XYZ file of C-alpha atoms in Angstrom:
410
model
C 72.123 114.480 79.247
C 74.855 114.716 81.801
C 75.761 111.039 83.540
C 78.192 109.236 85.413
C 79.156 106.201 83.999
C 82.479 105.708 86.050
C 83.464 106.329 89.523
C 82.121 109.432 90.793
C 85.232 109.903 92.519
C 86.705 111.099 89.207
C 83.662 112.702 87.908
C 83.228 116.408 86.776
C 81.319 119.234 88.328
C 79.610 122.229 87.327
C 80.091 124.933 90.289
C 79.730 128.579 90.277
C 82.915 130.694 90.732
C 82.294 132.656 94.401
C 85.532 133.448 95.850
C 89.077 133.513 93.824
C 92.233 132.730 96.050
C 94.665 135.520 95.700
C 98.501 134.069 96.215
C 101.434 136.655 96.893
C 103.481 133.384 96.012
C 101.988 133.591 92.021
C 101.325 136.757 89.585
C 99.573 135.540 87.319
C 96.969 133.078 88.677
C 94.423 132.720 91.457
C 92.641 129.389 93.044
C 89.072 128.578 92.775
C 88.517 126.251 95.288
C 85.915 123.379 95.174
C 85.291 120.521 97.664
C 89.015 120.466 99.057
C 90.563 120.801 95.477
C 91.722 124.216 94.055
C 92.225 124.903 90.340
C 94.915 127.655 89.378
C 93.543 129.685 86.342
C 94.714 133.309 84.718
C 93.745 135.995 86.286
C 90.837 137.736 84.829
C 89.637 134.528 83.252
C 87.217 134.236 85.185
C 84.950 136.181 87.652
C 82.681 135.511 90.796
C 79.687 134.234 89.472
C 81.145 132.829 86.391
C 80.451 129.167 85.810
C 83.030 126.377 85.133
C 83.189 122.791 85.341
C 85.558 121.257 87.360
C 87.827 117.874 86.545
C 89.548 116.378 89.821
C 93.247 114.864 90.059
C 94.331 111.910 88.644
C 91.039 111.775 86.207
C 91.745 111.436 82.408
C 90.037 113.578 79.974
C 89.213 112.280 76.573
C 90.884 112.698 73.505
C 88.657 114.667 71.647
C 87.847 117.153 74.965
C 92.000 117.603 74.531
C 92.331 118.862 71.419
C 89.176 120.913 71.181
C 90.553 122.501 74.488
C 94.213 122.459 72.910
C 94.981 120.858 76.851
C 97.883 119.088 75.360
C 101.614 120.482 76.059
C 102.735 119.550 72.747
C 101.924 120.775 69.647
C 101.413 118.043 67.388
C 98.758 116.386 70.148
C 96.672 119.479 69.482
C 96.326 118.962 66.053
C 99.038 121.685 65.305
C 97.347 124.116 67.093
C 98.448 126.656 69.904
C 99.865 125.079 72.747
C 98.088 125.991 75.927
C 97.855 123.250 78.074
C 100.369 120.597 80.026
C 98.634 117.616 79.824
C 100.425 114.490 78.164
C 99.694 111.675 75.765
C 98.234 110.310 78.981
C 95.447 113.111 79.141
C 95.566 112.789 82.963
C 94.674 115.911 85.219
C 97.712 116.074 87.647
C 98.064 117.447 90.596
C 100.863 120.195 90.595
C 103.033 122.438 92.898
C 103.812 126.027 91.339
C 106.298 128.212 93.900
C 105.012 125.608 97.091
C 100.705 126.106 96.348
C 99.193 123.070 94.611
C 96.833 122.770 92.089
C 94.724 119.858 92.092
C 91.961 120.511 89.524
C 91.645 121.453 85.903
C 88.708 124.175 85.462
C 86.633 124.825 81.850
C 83.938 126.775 80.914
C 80.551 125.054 81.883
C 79.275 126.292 78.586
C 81.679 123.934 76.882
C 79.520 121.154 78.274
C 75.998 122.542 77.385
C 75.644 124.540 80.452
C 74.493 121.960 83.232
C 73.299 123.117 85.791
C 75.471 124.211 89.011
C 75.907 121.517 90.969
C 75.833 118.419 88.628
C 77.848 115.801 88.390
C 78.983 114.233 85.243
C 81.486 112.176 83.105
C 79.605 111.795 79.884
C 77.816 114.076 77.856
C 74.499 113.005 75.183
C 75.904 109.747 75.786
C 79.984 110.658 75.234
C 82.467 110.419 77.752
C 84.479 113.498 78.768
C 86.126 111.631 81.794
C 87.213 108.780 83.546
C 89.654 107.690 86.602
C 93.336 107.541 85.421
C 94.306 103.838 85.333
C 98.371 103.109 84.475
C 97.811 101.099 80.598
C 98.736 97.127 81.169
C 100.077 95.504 77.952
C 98.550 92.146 78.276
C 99.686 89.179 75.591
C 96.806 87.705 73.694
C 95.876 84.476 75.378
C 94.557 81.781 73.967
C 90.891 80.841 74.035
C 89.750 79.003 77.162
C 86.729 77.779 78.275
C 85.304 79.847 80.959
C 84.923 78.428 84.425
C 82.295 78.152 86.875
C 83.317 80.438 89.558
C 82.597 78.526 92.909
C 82.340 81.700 95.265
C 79.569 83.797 93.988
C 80.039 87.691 94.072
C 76.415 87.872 96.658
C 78.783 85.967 99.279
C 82.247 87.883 98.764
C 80.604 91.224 98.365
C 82.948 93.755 97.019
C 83.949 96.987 99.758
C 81.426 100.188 99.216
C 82.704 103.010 97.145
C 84.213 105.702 99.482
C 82.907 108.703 97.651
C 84.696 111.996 98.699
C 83.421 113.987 102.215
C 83.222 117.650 100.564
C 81.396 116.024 97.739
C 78.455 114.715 99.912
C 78.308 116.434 103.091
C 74.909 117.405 102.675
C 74.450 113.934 103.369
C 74.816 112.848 107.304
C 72.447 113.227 109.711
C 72.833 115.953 111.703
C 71.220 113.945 114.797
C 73.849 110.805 114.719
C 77.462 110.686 115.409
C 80.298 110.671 112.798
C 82.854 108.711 113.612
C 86.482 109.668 112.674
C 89.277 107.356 111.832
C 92.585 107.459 110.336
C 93.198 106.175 106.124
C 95.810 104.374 106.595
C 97.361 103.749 103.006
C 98.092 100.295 102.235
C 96.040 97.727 100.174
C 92.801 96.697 100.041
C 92.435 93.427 101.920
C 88.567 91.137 102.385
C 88.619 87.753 103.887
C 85.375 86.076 104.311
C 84.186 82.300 105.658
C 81.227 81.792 103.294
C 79.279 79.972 100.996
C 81.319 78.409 98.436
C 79.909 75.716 95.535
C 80.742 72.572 96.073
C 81.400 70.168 93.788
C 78.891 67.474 93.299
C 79.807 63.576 92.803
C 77.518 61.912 90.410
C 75.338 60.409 92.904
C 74.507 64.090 94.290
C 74.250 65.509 90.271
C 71.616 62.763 89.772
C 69.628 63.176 92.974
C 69.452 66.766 92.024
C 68.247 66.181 88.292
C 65.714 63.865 90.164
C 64.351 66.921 92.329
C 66.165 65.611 95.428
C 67.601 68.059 97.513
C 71.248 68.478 97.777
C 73.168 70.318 99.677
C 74.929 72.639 97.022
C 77.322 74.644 99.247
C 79.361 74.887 102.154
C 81.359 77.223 104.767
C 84.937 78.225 102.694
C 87.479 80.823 103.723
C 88.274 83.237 101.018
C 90.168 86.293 100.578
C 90.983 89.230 97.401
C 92.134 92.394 97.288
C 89.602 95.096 96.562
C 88.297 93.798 93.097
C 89.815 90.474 92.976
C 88.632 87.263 94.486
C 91.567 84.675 95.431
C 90.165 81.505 95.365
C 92.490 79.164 97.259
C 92.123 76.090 95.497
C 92.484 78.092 91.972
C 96.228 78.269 91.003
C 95.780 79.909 88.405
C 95.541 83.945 89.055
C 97.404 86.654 88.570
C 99.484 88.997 91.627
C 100.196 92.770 91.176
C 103.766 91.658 93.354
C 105.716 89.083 92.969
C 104.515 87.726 96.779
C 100.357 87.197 96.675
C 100.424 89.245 99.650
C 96.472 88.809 99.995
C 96.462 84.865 100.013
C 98.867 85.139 102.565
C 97.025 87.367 104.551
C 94.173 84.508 104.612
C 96.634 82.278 105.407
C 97.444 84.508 109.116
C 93.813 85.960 109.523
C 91.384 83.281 108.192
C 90.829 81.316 111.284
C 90.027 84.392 113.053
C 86.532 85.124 110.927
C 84.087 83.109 112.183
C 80.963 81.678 109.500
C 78.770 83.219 107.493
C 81.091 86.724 108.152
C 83.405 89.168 106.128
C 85.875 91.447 106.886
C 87.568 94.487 105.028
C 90.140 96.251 105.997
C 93.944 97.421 104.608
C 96.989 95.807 104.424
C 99.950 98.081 105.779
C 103.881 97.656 106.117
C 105.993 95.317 103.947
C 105.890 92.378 100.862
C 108.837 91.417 101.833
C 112.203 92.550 102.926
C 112.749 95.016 100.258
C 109.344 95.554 98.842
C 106.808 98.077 100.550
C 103.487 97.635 100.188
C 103.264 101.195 99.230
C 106.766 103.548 98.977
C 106.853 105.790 102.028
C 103.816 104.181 103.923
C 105.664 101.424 105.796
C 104.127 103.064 109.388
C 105.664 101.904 112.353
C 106.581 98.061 111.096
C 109.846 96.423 110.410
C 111.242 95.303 107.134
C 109.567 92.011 106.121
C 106.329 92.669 108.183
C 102.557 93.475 107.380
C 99.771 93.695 109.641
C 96.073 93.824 108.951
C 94.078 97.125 109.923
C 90.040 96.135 109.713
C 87.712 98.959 108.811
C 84.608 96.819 108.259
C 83.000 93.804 109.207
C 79.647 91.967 107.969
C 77.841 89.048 108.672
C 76.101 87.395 105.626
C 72.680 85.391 105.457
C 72.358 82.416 103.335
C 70.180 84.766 100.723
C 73.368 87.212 100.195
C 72.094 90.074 102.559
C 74.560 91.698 104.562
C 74.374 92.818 108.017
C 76.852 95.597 109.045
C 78.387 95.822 112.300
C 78.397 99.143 113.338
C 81.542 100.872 114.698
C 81.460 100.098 118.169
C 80.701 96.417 117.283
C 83.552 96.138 114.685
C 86.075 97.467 117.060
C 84.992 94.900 119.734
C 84.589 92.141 117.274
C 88.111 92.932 116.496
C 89.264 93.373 119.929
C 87.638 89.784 121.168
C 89.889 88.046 118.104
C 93.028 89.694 118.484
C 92.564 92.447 115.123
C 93.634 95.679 115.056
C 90.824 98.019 113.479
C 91.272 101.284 111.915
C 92.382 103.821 114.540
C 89.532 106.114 115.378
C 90.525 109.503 116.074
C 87.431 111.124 117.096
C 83.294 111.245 116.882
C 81.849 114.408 116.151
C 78.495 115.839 114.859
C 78.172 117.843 111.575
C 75.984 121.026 112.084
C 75.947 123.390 109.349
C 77.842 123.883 105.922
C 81.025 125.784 107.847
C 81.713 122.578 109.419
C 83.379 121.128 105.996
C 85.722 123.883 106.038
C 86.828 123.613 109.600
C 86.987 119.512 109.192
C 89.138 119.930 105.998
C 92.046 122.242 107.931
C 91.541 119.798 111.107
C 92.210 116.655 108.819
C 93.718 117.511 105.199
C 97.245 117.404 105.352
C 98.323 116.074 108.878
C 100.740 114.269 110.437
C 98.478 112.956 112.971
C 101.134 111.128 115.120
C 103.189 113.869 115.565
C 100.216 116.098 116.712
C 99.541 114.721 119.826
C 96.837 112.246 118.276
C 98.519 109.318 119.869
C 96.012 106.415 118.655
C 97.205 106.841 115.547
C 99.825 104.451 113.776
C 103.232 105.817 113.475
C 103.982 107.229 109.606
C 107.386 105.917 108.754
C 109.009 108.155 106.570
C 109.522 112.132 107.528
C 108.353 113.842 104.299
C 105.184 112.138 104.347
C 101.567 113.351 105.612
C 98.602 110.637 106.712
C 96.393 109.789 103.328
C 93.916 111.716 105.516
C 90.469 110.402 107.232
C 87.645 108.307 106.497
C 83.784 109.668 107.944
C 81.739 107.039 108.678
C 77.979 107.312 109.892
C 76.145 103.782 110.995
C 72.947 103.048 109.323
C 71.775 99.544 107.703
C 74.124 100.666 105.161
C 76.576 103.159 106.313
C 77.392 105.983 104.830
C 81.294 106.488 104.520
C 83.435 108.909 102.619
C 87.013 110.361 102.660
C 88.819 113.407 102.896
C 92.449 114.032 101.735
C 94.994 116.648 101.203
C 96.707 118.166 98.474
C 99.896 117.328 100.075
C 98.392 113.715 99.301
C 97.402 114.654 95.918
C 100.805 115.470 95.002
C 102.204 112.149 96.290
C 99.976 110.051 94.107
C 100.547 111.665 90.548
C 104.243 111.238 91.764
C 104.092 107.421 91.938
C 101.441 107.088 88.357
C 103.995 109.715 86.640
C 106.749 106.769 88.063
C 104.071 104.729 86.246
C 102.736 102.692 89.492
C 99.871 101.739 90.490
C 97.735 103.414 93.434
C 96.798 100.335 94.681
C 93.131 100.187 96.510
């Protein structure tokens, strides 16, 4: 009945209303708070105990959850009816600062949504989606029918990253008896190199021993690099670049040698495009105009059947170390003990400018009006378990840059 299709980043949640934040700074609304975000509502509309479902930042409702809600600040969205809402043709959930508090969540009635149960996660409904991430609309011109290719590096050898679902969202999850490592989210873009199997292409003789039941030797070692989603072949010209610069070729270009075979590397690509360009506005860190640097926050080796074999934290930072990589600042290793923790991690981390507070192996934020994105927690295992934690400070800066219609890139 209730299902996430999606990300689960952007998903719905049914909660139960136990505290209200009271603001001297606002009359007329109050905060319930949920897993780092807080949604402002009327006052009286709700009550401890009271059960609502709650829709993070920067997800988009869908059209027909709009104008039975009336969500939309125009009239003639909501069918004519009352206004009541502020969302826009774009149906996103924003995150918004009223007299310096933010809110960073959109709260309904649970029994809108058939009354799941507290604590579920959704974005569809008997098979109907209610919600989705907010991506910026791409007009694309109709291109004409061509054949499909081959691809020549398969997806089991150029694995994409993990999803980094949120911390407050999955707490309940980490060992109590194993360190959490700490490091800083630096906020960049999403950068994977890899020397791996590639296809190779046959020559007749080797496409006839192989029809023949001869064996041939179908791949070899290739470097390759993509941004988060996107695999950039090197020998395929023709792809597509969010900047003008393929930023992530180039990277492969500078890092490549560096991976040894059968191994992958993820990490984030911080600083510059070029001279003018930023690789994201306000996040140029401590590098000049017209540089970049790498920042590696995983690294995997991969067998010749796909698997992957994670290098824990310790062993990424000295695989980086021994071939001249920076990796993703750590900033601490702690142990997560009891549900209180979450609180006392989000006020230690949310909102920070970790330079400036005497965290000194942290990289350098550039501009003055900025926080960090905020941290990654990471817990080894034969997969590891990783999420994030931001701020609303952080919140606020992305629904700036989509309402300037750009993308947050990954």
């Amino acid at each position: 009945m209730w299902t996430i299709e999606n990300e689960e980043n952007y998903a719905a949640q049914c909660i139960e209303v136990t505290n209200l934040i009271q603001y001297s700074e606002l009359d007329n609304l109050v905060g319930i708070p949920f897993a780092g975000y807080v949604a402002l509502v009327s006052k009286g509309q709700y009550v401890p105990g009271d059960k609502v479902v709650i829709f993070p930042a920067e997800c988009q409702l869908s059209e027909d959850l709009c104008k039975d809600h009336n969500l939309y600040a125009h009239k003639e969205l909501n069918s004519n009816q009352e206004v009541k809402g502020y969302l826009g043709k774009n149906r996103r959930v924003k995150a918004l600062k009223l007299r310096g508090i933010y809110s960073t969540a959109l709260a309904l009635p649970a029994s809108d949504f058939n009354d799941p149960p507290v604590g579920t996660s959704f974005d569809t409904v008997d098979g109907i989606e209610v919600c989705r991430k907010y991506i910026i609309p791409v007009k694309h011109n109709t291109p004409k029918f061509t054949p499909k290719k081959e691809r020549a590096i398969e997806d089991r050898y150029f694995p994409l990253h993990y999803d980094t679902a949120q911390y407050l969202r999955n707490s309940f999850k980490y060992d109590p008896d194993k360190p959490i490592y700490v490091s800083q989210k630096v906020h960049g873009t999403s950068w994977r190199g890899a020397h791996t199997y590639k296809k190779r292409k046959l020559n007749i003789f080797e496409r006839l021993a192989k029809k023949v039941g001869i064996p041939v030797e179908e791949y070899a070692m290739a470097l390759v690099g993509g941004s988060r989603k996107v695999t950039k072949d090197p020998t395929d010209s023709d792809q597509n670049h969010y900047y003008s610069t393929d930023i992530w070729s180039n990277a492969l270009e500078r890092y490549g040698d560096l991976i040894p075979d059968n191994h992958i590397i993820y990490g984030e690509l911080i600083g510059w495009v070029d001279e003018n360009t930023p690789i994201q506005s306000g996040y140029t860190y401590d590098l000049k105009r017209g540089e970049y640097r790498l920042v590696v926050y995983r690294v995997a080796a991969i067998l010749p059947d796909g698997t992957q074999v994670e290098y824990g934290f310790d062993a990424m930072q000295e695989f980086c170390r021994n071939r001249g990589l920076d990796s993703v600042p750590l900033l601490d290793i702690v142990y997560r003990i009891s549900e209180e923790d979450d609180e006392e991690f989000y006020n230690r981390w949310a909102d920070h400018r970790f330079k400036d507070e005497g965290i000194s192996q942290s990289i350098q934020l550039s501009d003055p009006d900025t926080v960090d994105e905020g941290v990654v927690f990471r817990q080894d295992g034969i997969v590891p378990l990783l999420t994030k934690l931001k701020g609303p400070v952080f919140y606020g800066y992305e629904t700036k840059v989509l309402d300037e219609e750009k993308d947050i890139l990954e």
